[in-house]
CSV table of C-alpha atoms in Angstrom, one decimal:
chain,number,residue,atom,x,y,z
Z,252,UNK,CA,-9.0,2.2,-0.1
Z,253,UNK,CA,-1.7,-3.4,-14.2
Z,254,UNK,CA,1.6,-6.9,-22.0
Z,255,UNK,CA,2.3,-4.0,-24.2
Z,256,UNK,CA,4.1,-4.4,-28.0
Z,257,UNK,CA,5.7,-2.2,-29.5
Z,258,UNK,CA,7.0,-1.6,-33.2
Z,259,UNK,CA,9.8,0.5,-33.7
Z,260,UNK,CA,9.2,2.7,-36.7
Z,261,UNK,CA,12.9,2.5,-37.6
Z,262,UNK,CA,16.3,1.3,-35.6
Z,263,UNK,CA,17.3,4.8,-35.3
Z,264,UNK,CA,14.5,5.3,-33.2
Z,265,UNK,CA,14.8,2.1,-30.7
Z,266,UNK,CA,18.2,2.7,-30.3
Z,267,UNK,CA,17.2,6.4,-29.2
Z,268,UNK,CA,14.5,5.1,-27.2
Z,269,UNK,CA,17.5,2.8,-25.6
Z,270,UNK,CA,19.7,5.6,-25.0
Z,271,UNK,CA,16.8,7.5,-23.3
Z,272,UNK,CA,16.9,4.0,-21.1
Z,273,UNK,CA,12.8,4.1,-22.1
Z,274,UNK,CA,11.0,0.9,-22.7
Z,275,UNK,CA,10.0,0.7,-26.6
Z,276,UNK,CA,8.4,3.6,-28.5
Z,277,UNK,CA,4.6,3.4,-28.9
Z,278,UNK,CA,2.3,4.6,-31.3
Z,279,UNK,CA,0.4,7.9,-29.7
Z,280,UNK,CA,4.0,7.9,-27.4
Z,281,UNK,CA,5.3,11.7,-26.6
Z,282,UNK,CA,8.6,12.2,-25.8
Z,283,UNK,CA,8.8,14.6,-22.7
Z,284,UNK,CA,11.3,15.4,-20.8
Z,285,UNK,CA,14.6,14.0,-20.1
Z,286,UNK,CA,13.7,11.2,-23.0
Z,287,UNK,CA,10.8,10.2,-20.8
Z,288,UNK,CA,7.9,9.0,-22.9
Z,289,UNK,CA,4.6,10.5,-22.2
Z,290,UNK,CA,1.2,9.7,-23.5
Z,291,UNK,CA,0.2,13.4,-24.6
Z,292,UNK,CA,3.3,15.8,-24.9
Z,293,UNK,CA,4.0,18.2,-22.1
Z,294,UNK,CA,1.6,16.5,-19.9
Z,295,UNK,CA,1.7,13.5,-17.1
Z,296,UNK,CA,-1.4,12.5,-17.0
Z,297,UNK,CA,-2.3,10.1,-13.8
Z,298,UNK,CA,-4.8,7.7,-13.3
Z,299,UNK,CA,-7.3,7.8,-10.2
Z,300,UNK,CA,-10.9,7.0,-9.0
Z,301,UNK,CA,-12.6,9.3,-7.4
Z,302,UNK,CA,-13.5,10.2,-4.4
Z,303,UNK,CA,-11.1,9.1,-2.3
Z,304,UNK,CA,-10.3,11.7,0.0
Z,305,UNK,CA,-7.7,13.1,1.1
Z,306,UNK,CA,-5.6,10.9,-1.5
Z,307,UNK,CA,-7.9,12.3,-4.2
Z,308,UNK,CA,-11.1,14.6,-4.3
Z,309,UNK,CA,-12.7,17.1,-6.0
Z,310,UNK,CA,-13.5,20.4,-4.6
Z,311,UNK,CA,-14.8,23.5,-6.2
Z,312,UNK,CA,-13.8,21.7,-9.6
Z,313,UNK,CA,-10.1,20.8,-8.9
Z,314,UNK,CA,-9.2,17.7,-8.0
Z,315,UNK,CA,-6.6,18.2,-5.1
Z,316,UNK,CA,-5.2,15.4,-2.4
Z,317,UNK,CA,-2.1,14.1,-1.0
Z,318,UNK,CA,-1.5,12.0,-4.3
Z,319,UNK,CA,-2.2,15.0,-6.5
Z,320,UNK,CA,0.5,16.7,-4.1
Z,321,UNK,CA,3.0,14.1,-4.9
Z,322,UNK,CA,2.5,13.6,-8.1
Z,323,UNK,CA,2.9,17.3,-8.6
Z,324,UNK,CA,6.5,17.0,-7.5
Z,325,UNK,CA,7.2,14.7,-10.5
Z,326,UNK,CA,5.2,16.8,-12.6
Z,327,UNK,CA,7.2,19.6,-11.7
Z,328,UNK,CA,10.5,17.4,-12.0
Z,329,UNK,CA,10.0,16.8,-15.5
Z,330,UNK,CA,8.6,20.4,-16.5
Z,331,UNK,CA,5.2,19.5,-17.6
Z,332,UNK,CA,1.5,19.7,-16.1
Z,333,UNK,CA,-0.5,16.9,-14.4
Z,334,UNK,CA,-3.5,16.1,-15.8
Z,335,UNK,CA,-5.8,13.6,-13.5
Z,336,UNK,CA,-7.5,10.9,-15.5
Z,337,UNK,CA,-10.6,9.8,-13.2
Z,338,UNK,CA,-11.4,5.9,-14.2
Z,339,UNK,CA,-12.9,3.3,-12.7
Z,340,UNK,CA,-10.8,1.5,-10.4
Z,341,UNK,CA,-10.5,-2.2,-11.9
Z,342,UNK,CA,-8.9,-0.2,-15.2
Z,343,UNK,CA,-6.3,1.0,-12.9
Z,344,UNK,CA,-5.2,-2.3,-10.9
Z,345,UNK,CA,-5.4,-4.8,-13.7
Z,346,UNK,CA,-3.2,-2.4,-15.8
Z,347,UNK,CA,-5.7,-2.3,-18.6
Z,348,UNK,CA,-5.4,1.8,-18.1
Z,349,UNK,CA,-1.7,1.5,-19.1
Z,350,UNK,CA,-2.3,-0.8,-21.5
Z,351,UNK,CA,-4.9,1.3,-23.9
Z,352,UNK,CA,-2.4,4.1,-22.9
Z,353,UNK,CA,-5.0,6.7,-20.8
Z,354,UNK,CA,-2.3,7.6,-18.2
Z,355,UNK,CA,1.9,7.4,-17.6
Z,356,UNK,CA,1.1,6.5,-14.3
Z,357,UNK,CA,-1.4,5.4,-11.4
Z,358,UNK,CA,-1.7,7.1,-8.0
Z,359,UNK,CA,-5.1,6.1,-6.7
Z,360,UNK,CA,-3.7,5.0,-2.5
Z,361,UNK,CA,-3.1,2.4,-4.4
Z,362,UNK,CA,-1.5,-1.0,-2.2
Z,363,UNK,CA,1.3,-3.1,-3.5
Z,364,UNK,CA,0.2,-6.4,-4.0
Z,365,UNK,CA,1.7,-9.3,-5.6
Z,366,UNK,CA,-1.6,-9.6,-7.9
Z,367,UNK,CA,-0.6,-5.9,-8.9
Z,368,UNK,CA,2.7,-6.2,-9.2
Z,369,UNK,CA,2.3,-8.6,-12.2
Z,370,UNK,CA,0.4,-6.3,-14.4
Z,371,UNK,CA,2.1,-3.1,-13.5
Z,372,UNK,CA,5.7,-1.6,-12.2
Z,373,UNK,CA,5.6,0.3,-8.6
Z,374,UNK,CA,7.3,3.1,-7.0
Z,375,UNK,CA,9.0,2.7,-4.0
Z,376,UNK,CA,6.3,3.1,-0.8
Z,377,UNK,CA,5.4,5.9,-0.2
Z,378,UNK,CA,2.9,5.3,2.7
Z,379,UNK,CA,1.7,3.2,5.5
Z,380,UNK,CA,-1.8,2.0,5.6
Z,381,UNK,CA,-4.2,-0.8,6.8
Z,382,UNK,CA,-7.3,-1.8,6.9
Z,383,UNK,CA,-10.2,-0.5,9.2
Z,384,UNK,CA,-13.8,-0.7,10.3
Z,385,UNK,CA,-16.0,2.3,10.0
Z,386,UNK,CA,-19.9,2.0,11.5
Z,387,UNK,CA,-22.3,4.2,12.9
Z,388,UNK,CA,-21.3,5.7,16.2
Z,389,UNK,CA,-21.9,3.3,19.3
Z,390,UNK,CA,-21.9,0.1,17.1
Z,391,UNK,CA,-20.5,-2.6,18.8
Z,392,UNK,CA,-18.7,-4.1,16.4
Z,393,UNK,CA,-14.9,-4.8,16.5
Z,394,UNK,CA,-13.8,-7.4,13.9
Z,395,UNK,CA,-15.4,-8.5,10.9
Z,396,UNK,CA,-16.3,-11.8,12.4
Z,397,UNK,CA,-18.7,-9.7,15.0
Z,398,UNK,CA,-21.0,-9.0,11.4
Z,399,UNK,CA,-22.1,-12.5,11.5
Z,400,UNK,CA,-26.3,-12.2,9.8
Z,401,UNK,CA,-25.3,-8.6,9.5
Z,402,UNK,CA,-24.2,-6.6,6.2
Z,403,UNK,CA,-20.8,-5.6,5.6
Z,404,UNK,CA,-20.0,-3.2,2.7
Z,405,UNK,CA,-16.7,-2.9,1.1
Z,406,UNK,CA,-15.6,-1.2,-2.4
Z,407,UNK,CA,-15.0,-2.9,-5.8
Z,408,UNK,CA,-11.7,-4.3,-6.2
Z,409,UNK,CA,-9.9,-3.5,-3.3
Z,410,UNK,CA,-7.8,-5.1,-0.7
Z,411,UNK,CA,-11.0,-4.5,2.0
Z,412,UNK,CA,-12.5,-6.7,-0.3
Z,413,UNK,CA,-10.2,-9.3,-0.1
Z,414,UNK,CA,-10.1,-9.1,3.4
Z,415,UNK,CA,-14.2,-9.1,4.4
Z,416,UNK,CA,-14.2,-12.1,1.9
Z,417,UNK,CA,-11.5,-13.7,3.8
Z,418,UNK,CA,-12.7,-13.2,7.3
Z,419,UNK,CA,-16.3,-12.7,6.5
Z,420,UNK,CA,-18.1,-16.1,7.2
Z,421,UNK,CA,-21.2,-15.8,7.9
Z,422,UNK,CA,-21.7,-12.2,6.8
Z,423,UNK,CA,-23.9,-10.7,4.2
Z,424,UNK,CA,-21.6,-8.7,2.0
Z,425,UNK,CA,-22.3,-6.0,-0.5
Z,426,UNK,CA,-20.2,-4.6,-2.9
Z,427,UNK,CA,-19.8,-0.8,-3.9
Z,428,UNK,CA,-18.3,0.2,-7.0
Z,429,UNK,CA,-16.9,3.7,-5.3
Z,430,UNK,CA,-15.4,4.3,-1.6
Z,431,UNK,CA,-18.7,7.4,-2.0
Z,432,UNK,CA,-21.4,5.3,-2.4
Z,433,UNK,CA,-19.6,2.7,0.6
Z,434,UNK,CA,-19.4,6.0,2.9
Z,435,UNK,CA,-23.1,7.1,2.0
Z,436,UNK,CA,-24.3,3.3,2.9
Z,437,UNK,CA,-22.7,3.2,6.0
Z,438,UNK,CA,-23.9,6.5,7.2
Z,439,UNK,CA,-27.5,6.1,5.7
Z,440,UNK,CA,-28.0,2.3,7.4
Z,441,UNK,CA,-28.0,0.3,4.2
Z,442,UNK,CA,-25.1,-1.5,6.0
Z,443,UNK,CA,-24.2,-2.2,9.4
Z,444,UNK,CA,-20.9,-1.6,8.7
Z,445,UNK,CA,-18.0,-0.9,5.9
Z,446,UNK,CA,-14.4,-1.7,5.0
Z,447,UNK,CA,-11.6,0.0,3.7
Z,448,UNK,CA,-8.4,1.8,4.0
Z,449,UNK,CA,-7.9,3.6,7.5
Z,450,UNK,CA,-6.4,6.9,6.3
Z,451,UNK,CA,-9.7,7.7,4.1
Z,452,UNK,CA,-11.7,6.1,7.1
Z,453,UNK,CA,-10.4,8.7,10.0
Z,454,UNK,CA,-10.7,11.4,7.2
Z,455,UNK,CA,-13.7,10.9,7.0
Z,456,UNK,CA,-15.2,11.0,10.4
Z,457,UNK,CA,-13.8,14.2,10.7
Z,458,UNK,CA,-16.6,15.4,8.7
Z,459,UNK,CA,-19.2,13.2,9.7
Z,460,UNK,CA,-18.8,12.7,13.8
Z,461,UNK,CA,-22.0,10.5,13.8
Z,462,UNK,CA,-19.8,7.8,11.6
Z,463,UNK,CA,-16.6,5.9,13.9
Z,464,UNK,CA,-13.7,3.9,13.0
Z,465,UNK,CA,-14.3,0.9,15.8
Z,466,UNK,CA,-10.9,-1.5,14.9
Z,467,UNK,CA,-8.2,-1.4,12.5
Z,468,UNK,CA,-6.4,-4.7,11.1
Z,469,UNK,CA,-3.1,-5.1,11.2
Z,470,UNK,CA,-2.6,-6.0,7.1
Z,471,UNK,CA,0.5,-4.0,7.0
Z,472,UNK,CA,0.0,-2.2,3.5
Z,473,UNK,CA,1.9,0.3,1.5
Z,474,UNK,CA,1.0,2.7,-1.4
Z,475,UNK,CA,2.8,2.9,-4.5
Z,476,UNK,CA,2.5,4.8,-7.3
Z,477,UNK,CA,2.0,2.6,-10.4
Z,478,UNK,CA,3.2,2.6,-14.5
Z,479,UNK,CA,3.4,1.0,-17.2
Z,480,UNK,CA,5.4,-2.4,-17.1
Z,481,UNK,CA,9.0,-1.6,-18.3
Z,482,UNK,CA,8.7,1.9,-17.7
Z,483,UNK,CA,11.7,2.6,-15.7
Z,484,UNK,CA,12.6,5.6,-16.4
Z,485,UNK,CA,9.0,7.0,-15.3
Z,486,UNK,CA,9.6,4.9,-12.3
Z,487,UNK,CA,13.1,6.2,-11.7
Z,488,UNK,CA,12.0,9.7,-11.8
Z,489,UNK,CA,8.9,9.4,-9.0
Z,490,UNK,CA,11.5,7.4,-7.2
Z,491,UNK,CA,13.9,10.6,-6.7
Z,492,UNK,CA,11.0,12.6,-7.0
Z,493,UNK,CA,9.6,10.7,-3.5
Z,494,UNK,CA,13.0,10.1,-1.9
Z,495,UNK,CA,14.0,14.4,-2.4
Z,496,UNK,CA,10.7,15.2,-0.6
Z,497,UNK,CA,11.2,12.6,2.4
Z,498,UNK,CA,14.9,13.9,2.8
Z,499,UNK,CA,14.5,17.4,2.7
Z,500,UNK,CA,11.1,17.8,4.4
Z,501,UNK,CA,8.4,18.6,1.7
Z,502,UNK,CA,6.9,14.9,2.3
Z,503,UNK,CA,6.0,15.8,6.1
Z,504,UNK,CA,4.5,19.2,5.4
Z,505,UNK,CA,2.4,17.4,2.4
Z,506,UNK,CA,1.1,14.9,5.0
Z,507,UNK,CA,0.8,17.2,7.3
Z,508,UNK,CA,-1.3,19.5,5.7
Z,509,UNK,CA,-3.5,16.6,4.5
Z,510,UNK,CA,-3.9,14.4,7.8
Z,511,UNK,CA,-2.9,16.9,10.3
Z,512,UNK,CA,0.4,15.1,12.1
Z,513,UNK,CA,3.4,14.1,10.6
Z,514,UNK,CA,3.6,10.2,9.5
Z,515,UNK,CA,4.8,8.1,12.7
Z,516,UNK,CA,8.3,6.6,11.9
């Protein structure tokens, strides 16, 4: 487990907007603060599609996770709420999201990608990931390649898409539009085996020890957190937001209390 207009309602305004060092003022736009536009006032809402655990899930009618943690710190930066916006996926990565305005930003373990980066503006990384292979436990099967005549589920839109398609000759794959149904299908036997990031993977068998992660590829992702194209002064402010918690130690007890180790250097 992304070409906005603008019309300025006077120059007084865009020059504001300029001195705010904001991208143009929108209709529906909120001013938040610091100058920061917002699409509902007082609130930073985020994009995500869930589940995808432990980045995002709901439990007992909250939607809490490592992203929501993060996100919280920019939330709290600017003085305003968090609101998460679940959406389908494919809204989120081909910026469409930002573009009908239904969130300031994306965190969804989201990976940078060149495709991505066209359509929408990224934080710095923010964490490590790859791709893995999770099967029922004693499969045999090591690499994609090993599916040959077999079935081989990954989830809609997603870089373990791109990759089963890529190395997936000969196998029969399906397509899920949610990492829950892939999980479900994987543990029930509709496939042999399925695809996607490794840190919901390992999460996962935690909770279900009949399921394994049997390899991981070596695609040498990171997560960002996305906005709007132009949008710098969002971006700026999850930037220091980020780089505060790294330095002074709130990023390791966040991944700590969501994956249970700090991240490896």
């Amino acid at each position: 487990m992304s070409a906005r207009s603008a019309l300025p309602v006077i120059a007084v305004a865009a020059a504001v907007a300029v001195l705010a060092g904001c991208s143009s003022t929108t209709s529906g736009g909120k001013k938040g603060s610091g100058g920061l536009e917002l699409v509902s006032s007082g609130t930073l809402k985020t994009c995500t599609h869930l589940p995808y655990a432990p980045f995002q899930v709901k439990k007992d009618g909250k939607v809490v996770g490592f992203d929501v943690d993060l996100v919280d710190l920019v939330a709290k930066d600017l003085g305003v709420k968090q609101e998460i916006v679940n959406t389908p996926f494919e809204g989120i990565e081909t910026g469409q999201d930002f573009t009908i305005r239904k969130c300031d930003l994306a965190a969804a373990g989201m990976t940078i990608t060149p495709a991505r980066d066209k359509v929408m503006d990224f934080s710095d990384p923010y964490f490590n990931a790859t791709q893995a292979l999770l099967t029922k436990k004693g499969k045999p099967f090591k690499k994609v390649e090993d599916l040959k005549g077999k079935k081989l589920g990954y989830q809609k839109a997603t870089t373990g898409g791109i990759y089963a398609k890529k190395h997936g000759k000969g196998v029969e794959l399906v397509e899920f539009e949610d990492l829950g149904l892939l999980l479900t299908a994987v543990k029930s036997g509709q496939v042999d085996a399925g695809i996607n990031d490794n840190g919901v993977l390992f999460d996962y068998v935690k909770q279900n020890p009949d399921t394994a992660v049997t390899a991981e590829f070596n695609t040498g992702e990171h997560y960002g957190i996305g906005v709007r194209t132009g949008n710098d002064a969002l971006r700026k402010k999850i930037n220091e937001a980020i780089g505060k918690a790294k330095s002074d130690g709130t990023y390791d007890r966040i991944y700590k209390k969501w994956f249970g180790t700090t991240p490896q250097s």
